[in-house]
């Protein structure tokens, strides 16, 4: 029999519809047994528990429910975007967390009614896709049904204990609490999608691919916030990332406490510096980065899909643009670097802003290039292309042009081009790339003292620079410089001048 799929609102009024659909399906196979009524009771218990425990007050979402009968087994799946928890760890360790906003008690899935009327029940975290409940029931009398027990969870009220915050490393059983806080702060809009899968958060920390730190109320161990360090993909720095606070505790300087603790951890490590990607739709992440001594080096326009910051109402600007901020370098001397003459002053300004001791040579004569160079192409899930020039050659400009045309046809939103400032050809070839439509984004430190000059290309987009928010005067100056370099903005200004003339 063909499966039946329904998309309903997270509203109790949808329950009779689900029950009627399941009953019609079961009775089409066997109208003589009591299976239909028992399945109705199971659906009622599952659906009401989802409504009670999986959503925040007033939250409106859709729930996808599918029924199928195959080999005399009723198969039910419910998919929804609710609050995640670490099923694997809880089942393995039998852990019962204390009662704070990110604990794992009260979810209500381990009810005796469901145990009695079901043969199998699985709860899965699907990352940004939410959760799935999968239930199976044999359509025949069966007295030995066994259901794996699932630990419950709840969203409790604000703890009444005094707020005395300490920051420490996340414990393995707290991965679920971190995933839930991400959900509370951003719903399922956060860019680092692995944060929504507690099992993955725990594994990354066990392998030191992610160093998670939590801010907790020392009085009752309630988890209030999270921040992390992870190796930067393009340098030997750490990236400070994945920072969020329980929305009910914003304004309590928890972000600041986490940021200062990350600096302490940084001093214990052997990495060469620290960096962060800070949102421009609001100034809060930039302020935290500034507190850590990080400075703006580049503006990456239209970089990711915007995160939905719960309880902070900012005007939606489509795709999010990010300010790259870096600092606290252990390296003392840099360069020599070879910026193009048109951007040499700005490159020097950014380097001084970063307190980098550099030597710049912008008056470089052209010289012969080898026949073969080296480029690297990377695309990501945000419809963004990254093109790295590792070594220049006679065909570098044409290779970049071909890649850009391909990515435009592939409908990538943005393309970033990374030019090595340690190599002299950057000084005279930059203008060739700008003739293709690339324009200045800023600087990005790399491995072994490298400094990338980053250019960017917006594919059929127009940036509204007035919506970009900067927390410092230098950040605002960098935004204005990028605006001036943007060829679309330059065309707009030319048109305005002609119309005014």
PDB file of N, CA and C in Angstrom, residues 159-238:
ATOM      1  N   UNK A 159      16.038  29.765  36.114  1.00  0.00           N
ATOM      2  CA  UNK A 159      16.392  29.342  37.462  1.00  0.00           C
ATOM      3  C   UNK A 159      16.322  30.510  38.435  1.00  0.00           C
ATOM      4  N   UNK A 160      15.890  30.212  39.643  1.00  0.00           N
ATOM      5  CA  UNK A 160      15.750  31.265  40.646  1.00  0.00           C
ATOM      6  C   UNK A 160      17.025  31.499  41.420  1.00  0.00           C
ATOM      7  N   UNK A 161      18.031  30.613  41.252  1.00  0.00           N
ATOM      8  CA  UNK A 161      19.271  30.746  42.000  1.00  0.00           C
ATOM      9  C   UNK A 161      20.035  31.991  41.569  1.00  0.00           C
ATOM     10  N   UNK A 162      20.898  32.489  42.467  1.00  0.00           N
ATOM     11  CA  UNK A 162      21.701  33.674  42.167  1.00  0.00           C
ATOM     12  C   UNK A 162      22.622  33.382  40.985  1.00  0.00           C
ATOM     13  N   UNK A 163      22.853  34.409  40.170  1.00  0.00           N
ATOM     14  CA  UNK A 163      23.639  34.238  38.952  1.00  0.00           C
ATOM     15  C   UNK A 163      25.104  34.527  39.241  1.00  0.00           C
ATOM     16  N   UNK A 164      25.872  33.477  39.454  1.00  0.00           N
ATOM     17  CA  UNK A 164      27.312  33.580  39.633  1.00  0.00           C
ATOM     18  C   UNK A 164      27.940  32.708  38.561  1.00  0.00           C
ATOM     19  N   UNK A 165      28.486  33.341  37.507  1.00  0.00           N
ATOM     20  CA  UNK A 165      28.870  32.631  36.286  1.00  0.00           C
ATOM     21  C   UNK A 165      30.334  32.220  36.313  1.00  0.00           C
ATOM     22  N   UNK A 166      30.581  30.956  35.953  1.00  0.00           N
ATOM     23  CA  UNK A 166      31.945  30.492  35.705  1.00  0.00           C
ATOM     24  C   UNK A 166      31.989  29.905  34.299  1.00  0.00           C
ATOM     25  N   UNK A 167      33.167  29.898  33.678  1.00  0.00           N
ATOM     26  CA  UNK A 167      33.348  29.345  32.332  1.00  0.00           C
ATOM     27  C   UNK A 167      34.345  28.202  32.430  1.00  0.00           C
ATOM     28  N   UNK A 168      34.027  27.084  31.785  1.00  0.00           N
ATOM     29  CA  UNK A 168      34.871  25.893  31.814  1.00  0.00           C
ATOM     30  C   UNK A 168      34.647  25.083  30.544  1.00  0.00           C
ATOM     31  N   UNK A 169      35.455  24.021  30.349  1.00  0.00           N
ATOM     32  CA  UNK A 169      35.264  23.140  29.207  1.00  0.00           C
ATOM     33  C   UNK A 169      33.935  22.399  29.326  1.00  0.00           C
ATOM     34  N   UNK A 170      33.323  22.170  28.193  1.00  0.00           N
ATOM     35  CA  UNK A 170      32.091  21.390  28.153  1.00  0.00           C
ATOM     36  C   UNK A 170      32.379  19.938  28.540  1.00  0.00           C
ATOM     37  N   UNK A 171      31.504  19.362  29.358  1.00  0.00           N
ATOM     38  CA  UNK A 171      31.582  17.948  29.702  1.00  0.00           C
ATOM     39  C   UNK A 171      30.843  17.137  28.643  1.00  0.00           C
ATOM     40  N   UNK A 172      31.222  15.872  28.436  1.00  0.00           N
ATOM     41  CA  UNK A 172      30.592  15.094  27.355  1.00  0.00           C
ATOM     42  C   UNK A 172      29.076  15.057  27.418  1.00  0.00           C
ATOM     43  N   UNK A 173      28.511  14.900  28.614  1.00  0.00           N
ATOM     44  CA  UNK A 173      27.057  14.792  28.690  1.00  0.00           C
ATOM     45  C   UNK A 173      26.356  16.122  28.459  1.00  0.00           C
ATOM     46  N   UNK A 174      27.114  17.222  28.340  1.00  0.00           N
ATOM     47  CA  UNK A 174      26.510  18.536  28.137  1.00  0.00           C
ATOM     48  C   UNK A 174      26.368  18.906  26.669  1.00  0.00           C
ATOM     49  N   UNK A 175      26.764  18.007  25.763  1.00  0.00           N
ATOM     50  CA  UNK A 175      26.627  18.299  24.331  1.00  0.00           C
ATOM     51  C   UNK A 175      25.180  18.595  23.964  1.00  0.00           C
ATOM     52  N   UNK A 176      24.256  17.853  24.554  1.00  0.00           N
ATOM     53  CA  UNK A 176      22.840  18.094  24.262  1.00  0.00           C
ATOM     54  C   UNK A 176      22.410  19.471  24.727  1.00  0.00           C
ATOM     55  N   UNK A 177      22.917  19.900  25.891  1.00  0.00           N
ATOM     56  CA  UNK A 177      22.573  21.221  26.394  1.00  0.00           C
ATOM     57  C   UNK A 177      23.057  22.312  25.448  1.00  0.00           C
ATOM     58  N   UNK A 178      24.242  22.119  24.875  1.00  0.00           N
ATOM     59  CA  UNK A 178      24.785  23.091  23.924  1.00  0.00           C
ATOM     60  C   UNK A 178      23.926  23.141  22.664  1.00  0.00           C
ATOM     61  N   UNK A 179      23.537  21.977  22.144  1.00  0.00           N
ATOM     62  CA  UNK A 179      22.681  21.946  20.953  1.00  0.00           C
ATOM     63  C   UNK A 179      21.354  22.642  21.225  1.00  0.00           C
ATOM     64  N   UNK A 180      20.813  22.424  22.402  1.00  0.00           N
ATOM     65  CA  UNK A 180      19.528  23.033  22.726  1.00  0.00           C
ATOM     66  C   UNK A 180      19.651  24.550  22.845  1.00  0.00           C
ATOM     67  N   UNK A 181      20.757  25.027  23.428  1.00  0.00           N
ATOM     68  CA  UNK A 181      20.946  26.472  23.533  1.00  0.00           C
ATOM     69  C   UNK A 181      21.079  27.110  22.154  1.00  0.00           C
ATOM     70  N   UNK A 182      21.747  26.402  21.235  1.00  0.00           N
ATOM     71  CA  UNK A 182      21.827  26.912  19.861  1.00  0.00           C
ATOM     72  C   UNK A 182      20.428  27.050  19.275  1.00  0.00           C
ATOM     73  N   UNK A 183      19.600  26.081  19.544  1.00  0.00           N
ATOM     74  CA  UNK A 183      18.210  26.125  19.072  1.00  0.00           C
ATOM     75  C   UNK A 183      17.459  27.289  19.711  1.00  0.00           C
ATOM     76  N   UNK A 184      17.623  27.471  21.029  1.00  0.00           N
ATOM     77  CA  UNK A 184      16.935  28.565  21.712  1.00  0.00           C
ATOM     78  C   UNK A 184      17.377  29.917  21.158  1.00  0.00           C
ATOM     79  N   UNK A 185      18.669  30.051  20.829  1.00  0.00           N
ATOM     80  CA  UNK A 185      19.209  31.341  20.400  1.00  0.00           C
ATOM     81  C   UNK A 185      18.967  31.635  18.931  1.00  0.00           C
ATOM     82  N   UNK A 186      19.011  30.587  18.067  1.00  0.00           N
ATOM     83  CA  UNK A 186      18.978  30.811  16.623  1.00  0.00           C
ATOM     84  C   UNK A 186      17.934  29.980  15.888  1.00  0.00           C
ATOM     85  N   UNK A 187      17.099  29.201  16.614  1.00  0.00           N
ATOM     86  CA  UNK A 187      16.278  28.195  15.947  1.00  0.00           C
ATOM     87  C   UNK A 187      17.222  27.295  15.118  1.00  0.00           C
ATOM     88  N   UNK A 188      16.879  27.014  13.861  1.00  0.00           N
ATOM     89  CA  UNK A 188      17.751  26.185  13.026  1.00  0.00           C
ATOM     90  C   UNK A 188      18.421  27.016  11.928  1.00  0.00           C
ATOM     91  N   UNK A 189      18.764  28.260  12.251  1.00  0.00           N
ATOM     92  CA  UNK A 189      19.337  29.140  11.228  1.00  0.00           C
ATOM     93  C   UNK A 189      20.844  29.319  11.372  1.00  0.00           C
ATOM     94  N   UNK A 190      21.480  28.703  12.376  1.00  0.00           N
ATOM     95  CA  UNK A 190      22.892  28.957  12.613  1.00  0.00           C
ATOM     96  C   UNK A 190      23.755  28.313  11.535  1.00  0.00           C
ATOM     97  N   UNK A 191      24.813  28.993  11.163  1.00  0.00           N
ATOM     98  CA  UNK A 191      25.659  28.580  10.049  1.00  0.00           C
ATOM     99  C   UNK A 191      26.405  27.273  10.332  1.00  0.00           C
ATOM    100  N   UNK A 192      26.892  27.073  11.537  1.00  0.00           N
ATOM    101  CA  UNK A 192      27.664  25.875  11.882  1.00  0.00           C
ATOM    102  C   UNK A 192      26.679  24.755  12.191  1.00  0.00           C
ATOM    103  N   UNK A 193      26.292  24.005  11.142  1.00  0.00           N
ATOM    104  CA  UNK A 193      25.151  23.093  11.247  1.00  0.00           C
ATOM    105  C   UNK A 193      25.404  21.946  12.217  1.00  0.00           C
ATOM    106  N   UNK A 194      26.669  21.580  12.459  1.00  0.00           N
ATOM    107  CA  UNK A 194      26.945  20.445  13.330  1.00  0.00           C
ATOM    108  C   UNK A 194      26.582  20.727  14.784  1.00  0.00           C
ATOM    109  N   UNK A 195      26.386  21.995  15.122  1.00  0.00           N
ATOM    110  CA  UNK A 195      26.042  22.331  16.497  1.00  0.00           C
ATOM    111  C   UNK A 195      24.676  21.781  16.883  1.00  0.00           C
ATOM    112  N   UNK A 196      23.839  21.448  15.900  1.00  0.00           N
ATOM    113  CA  UNK A 196      22.498  20.935  16.193  1.00  0.00           C
ATOM    114  C   UNK A 196      22.464  19.425  16.416  1.00  0.00           C
ATOM    115  N   UNK A 197      23.590  18.746  16.271  1.00  0.00           N
ATOM    116  CA  UNK A 197      23.642  17.302  16.480  1.00  0.00           C
ATOM    117  C   UNK A 197      24.520  17.028  17.696  1.00  0.00           C
ATOM    118  N   UNK A 198      23.923  16.762  18.857  1.00  0.00           N
ATOM    119  CA  UNK A 198      24.719  16.591  20.083  1.00  0.00           C
ATOM    120  C   UNK A 198      25.800  15.535  19.959  1.00  0.00           C
ATOM    121  N   UNK A 199      25.488  14.430  19.286  1.00  0.00           N
ATOM    122  CA  UNK A 199      26.491  13.378  19.131  1.00  0.00           C
ATOM    123  C   UNK A 199      27.730  13.917  18.421  1.00  0.00           C
ATOM    124  N   UNK A 200      27.498  14.741  17.395  1.00  0.00           N
ATOM    125  CA  UNK A 200      28.618  15.295  16.625  1.00  0.00           C
ATOM    126  C   UNK A 200      29.407  16.316  17.445  1.00  0.00           C
ATOM    127  N   UNK A 201      28.718  17.137  18.220  1.00  0.00           N
ATOM    128  CA  UNK A 201      29.392  18.111  19.087  1.00  0.00           C
ATOM    129  C   UNK A 201      30.316  17.384  20.061  1.00  0.00           C
ATOM    130  N   UNK A 202      29.817  16.312  20.641  1.00  0.00           N
ATOM    131  CA  UNK A 202      30.614  15.541  21.593  1.00  0.00           C
ATOM    132  C   UNK A 202      31.826  14.905  20.906  1.00  0.00           C
ATOM    133  N   UNK A 203      31.626  14.336  19.707  1.00  0.00           N
ATOM    134  CA  UNK A 203      32.729  13.692  18.995  1.00  0.00           C
ATOM    135  C   UNK A 203      33.806  14.690  18.596  1.00  0.00           C
ATOM    136  N   UNK A 204      33.407  15.853  18.112  1.00  0.00           N
ATOM    137  CA  UNK A 204      34.389  16.870  17.719  1.00  0.00           C
ATOM    138  C   UNK A 204      35.235  17.310  18.907  1.00  0.00           C
ATOM    139  N   UNK A 205      34.612  17.425  20.074  1.00  0.00           N
ATOM    140  CA  UNK A 205      35.357  17.805  21.268  1.00  0.00           C
ATOM    141  C   UNK A 205      36.272  16.685  21.727  1.00  0.00           C
ATOM    142  N   UNK A 206      35.824  15.457  21.605  1.00  0.00           N
ATOM    143  CA  UNK A 206      36.677  14.334  21.989  1.00  0.00           C
ATOM    144  C   UNK A 206      37.921  14.255  21.111  1.00  0.00           C
ATOM    145  N   UNK A 207      37.814  14.687  19.839  1.00  0.00           N
ATOM    146  CA  UNK A 207      38.939  14.658  18.894  1.00  0.00           C
ATOM    147  C   UNK A 207      39.696  15.978  18.833  1.00  0.00           C
ATOM    148  N   UNK A 208      39.321  16.939  19.688  1.00  0.00           N
ATOM    149  CA  UNK A 208      39.952  18.267  19.721  1.00  0.00           C
ATOM    150  C   UNK A 208      39.830  19.014  18.396  1.00  0.00           C
ATOM    151  N   UNK A 209      38.848  18.638  17.581  1.00  0.00           N
ATOM    152  CA  UNK A 209      38.555  19.429  16.390  1.00  0.00           C
ATOM    153  C   UNK A 209      37.689  20.634  16.741  1.00  0.00           C
ATOM    154  N   UNK A 210      37.154  20.619  17.928  1.00  0.00           N
ATOM    155  CA  UNK A 210      36.378  21.725  18.467  1.00  0.00           C
ATOM    156  C   UNK A 210      36.626  21.752  19.968  1.00  0.00           C
ATOM    157  N   UNK A 211      36.911  22.939  20.492  1.00  0.00           N
ATOM    158  CA  UNK A 211      37.109  23.099  21.931  1.00  0.00           C
ATOM    159  C   UNK A 211      35.944  23.933  22.458  1.00  0.00           C
ATOM    160  N   UNK A 212      34.953  23.260  23.027  1.00  0.00           N
ATOM    161  CA  UNK A 212      33.748  23.936  23.496  1.00  0.00           C
ATOM    162  C   UNK A 212      33.900  24.344  24.958  1.00  0.00           C
ATOM    163  N   UNK A 213      33.471  25.566  25.239  1.00  0.00           N
ATOM    164  CA  UNK A 213      33.459  26.089  26.602  1.00  0.00           C
ATOM    165  C   UNK A 213      32.047  26.558  26.930  1.00  0.00           C
ATOM    166  N   UNK A 214      31.616  26.294  28.150  1.00  0.00           N
ATOM    167  CA  UNK A 214      30.266  26.670  28.566  1.00  0.00           C
ATOM    168  C   UNK A 214      30.340  27.610  29.761  1.00  0.00           C
ATOM    169  N   UNK A 215      29.421  28.572  29.759  1.00  0.00           N
ATOM    170  CA  UNK A 215      29.227  29.441  30.915  1.00  0.00           C
ATOM    171  C   UNK A 215      28.098  28.852  31.739  1.00  0.00           C
ATOM    172  N   UNK A 216      28.361  28.600  33.004  1.00  0.00           N
ATOM    173  CA  UNK A 216      27.363  27.969  33.857  1.00  0.00           C
ATOM    174  C   UNK A 216      27.132  28.811  35.101  1.00  0.00           C
ATOM    175  N   UNK A 217      25.925  28.715  35.635  1.00  0.00           N
ATOM    176  CA  UNK A 217      25.601  29.312  36.919  1.00  0.00           C
ATOM    177  C   UNK A 217      26.223  28.435  37.998  1.00  0.00           C
ATOM    178  N   UNK A 218      27.183  28.971  38.714  1.00  0.00           N
ATOM    179  CA  UNK A 218      27.903  28.177  39.696  1.00  0.00           C
ATOM    180  C   UNK A 218      26.997  27.673  40.808  1.00  0.00           C
ATOM    181  N   UNK A 219      25.860  28.316  40.996  1.00  0.00           N
ATOM    182  CA  UNK A 219      24.952  27.928  42.071  1.00  0.00           C
ATOM    183  C   UNK A 219      24.230  26.612  41.785  1.00  0.00           C
ATOM    184  N   UNK A 220      23.790  26.432  40.524  1.00  0.00           N
ATOM    185  CA  UNK A 220      23.000  25.238  40.205  1.00  0.00           C
ATOM    186  C   UNK A 220      23.484  24.511  38.954  1.00  0.00           C
ATOM    187  N   UNK A 221      24.659  24.928  38.411  1.00  0.00           N
ATOM    188  CA  UNK A 221      25.255  24.293  37.233  1.00  0.00           C
ATOM    189  C   UNK A 221      24.401  24.442  35.978  1.00  0.00           C
ATOM    190  N   UNK A 222      23.525  25.412  35.941  1.00  0.00           N
ATOM    191  CA  UNK A 222      22.702  25.684  34.763  1.00  0.00           C
ATOM    192  C   UNK A 222      23.571  26.275  33.658  1.00  0.00           C
ATOM    193  N   UNK A 223      23.492  25.715  32.453  1.00  0.00           N
ATOM    194  CA  UNK A 223      24.301  26.190  31.327  1.00  0.00           C
ATOM    195  C   UNK A 223      23.631  27.404  30.691  1.00  0.00           C
ATOM    196  N   UNK A 224      24.368  28.507  30.625  1.00  0.00           N
ATOM    197  CA  UNK A 224      23.819  29.776  30.152  1.00  0.00           C
ATOM    198  C   UNK A 224      24.363  30.199  28.799  1.00  0.00           C
ATOM    199  N   UNK A 225      25.530  29.712  28.411  1.00  0.00           N
ATOM    200  CA  UNK A 225      26.116  30.154  27.147  1.00  0.00           C
ATOM    201  C   UNK A 225      27.207  29.220  26.679  1.00  0.00           C
ATOM    202  N   UNK A 226      27.649  29.439  25.453  1.00  0.00           N
ATOM    203  CA  UNK A 226      28.650  28.569  24.822  1.00  0.00           C
ATOM    204  C   UNK A 226      29.546  29.400  23.910  1.00  0.00           C
ATOM    205  N   UNK A 227      30.794  29.024  23.854  1.00  0.00           N
ATOM    206  CA  UNK A 227      31.744  29.581  22.903  1.00  0.00           C
ATOM    207  C   UNK A 227      32.792  28.528  22.620  1.00  0.00           C
ATOM    208  N   UNK A 228      33.444  28.599  21.462  1.00  0.00           N
ATOM    209  CA  UNK A 228      34.374  27.531  21.091  1.00  0.00           C
ATOM    210  C   UNK A 228      35.579  28.082  20.351  1.00  0.00           C
ATOM    211  N   UNK A 229      36.617  27.283  20.331  1.00  0.00           N
ATOM    212  CA  UNK A 229      37.796  27.500  19.501  1.00  0.00           C
ATOM    213  C   UNK A 229      37.911  26.318  18.554  1.00  0.00           C
ATOM    214  N   UNK A 230      38.248  26.605  17.299  1.00  0.00           N
ATOM    215  CA  UNK A 230      38.522  25.516  16.365  1.00  0.00           C
ATOM    216  C   UNK A 230      39.631  25.941  15.419  1.00  0.00           C
ATOM    217  N   UNK A 231      40.417  25.006  14.925  1.00  0.00           N
ATOM    218  CA  UNK A 231      41.510  25.365  14.012  1.00  0.00           C
ATOM    219  C   UNK A 231      40.975  26.074  12.769  1.00  0.00           C
ATOM    220  N   UNK A 232      41.602  27.195  12.416  1.00  0.00           N
ATOM    221  CA  UNK A 232      41.224  27.915  11.204  1.00  0.00           C
ATOM    222  C   UNK A 232      41.711  27.149   9.980  1.00  0.00           C
ATOM    223  N   UNK A 233      40.850  27.032   8.985  1.00  0.00           N
ATOM    224  CA  UNK A 233      41.175  26.213   7.819  1.00  0.00           C
ATOM    225  C   UNK A 233      42.283  26.815   6.961  1.00  0.00           C
ATOM    226  N   UNK A 234      42.507  28.135   7.024  1.00  0.00           N
ATOM    227  CA  UNK A 234      43.452  28.787   6.120  1.00  0.00           C
ATOM    228  C   UNK A 234      44.706  29.306   6.797  1.00  0.00           C
ATOM    229  N   UNK A 235      44.861  29.023   8.084  1.00  0.00           N
ATOM    230  CA  UNK A 235      46.030  29.528   8.793  1.00  0.00           C
ATOM    231  C   UNK A 235      46.321  28.635   9.989  1.00  0.00           C
ATOM    232  N   UNK A 236      47.346  28.991  10.743  1.00  0.00           N
ATOM    233  CA  UNK A 236      47.663  28.261  11.975  1.00  0.00           C
ATOM    234  C   UNK A 236      47.045  28.946  13.189  1.00  0.00           C
ATOM    235  N   UNK A 237      45.997  29.741  12.959  1.00  0.00           N
ATOM    236  CA  UNK A 237      45.293  30.396  14.047  1.00  0.00           C
ATOM    237  C   UNK A 237      44.147  29.530  14.551  1.00  0.00           C
ATOM    238  N   UNK A 238      43.622  29.881  15.712  1.00  0.00           N
ATOM    239  CA  UNK A 238      42.337  29.382  16.170  1.00  0.00           C
ATOM    240  C   UNK A 238      41.259  30.359  15.721  1.00  0.00           C
TER     241      UNK A 238
END
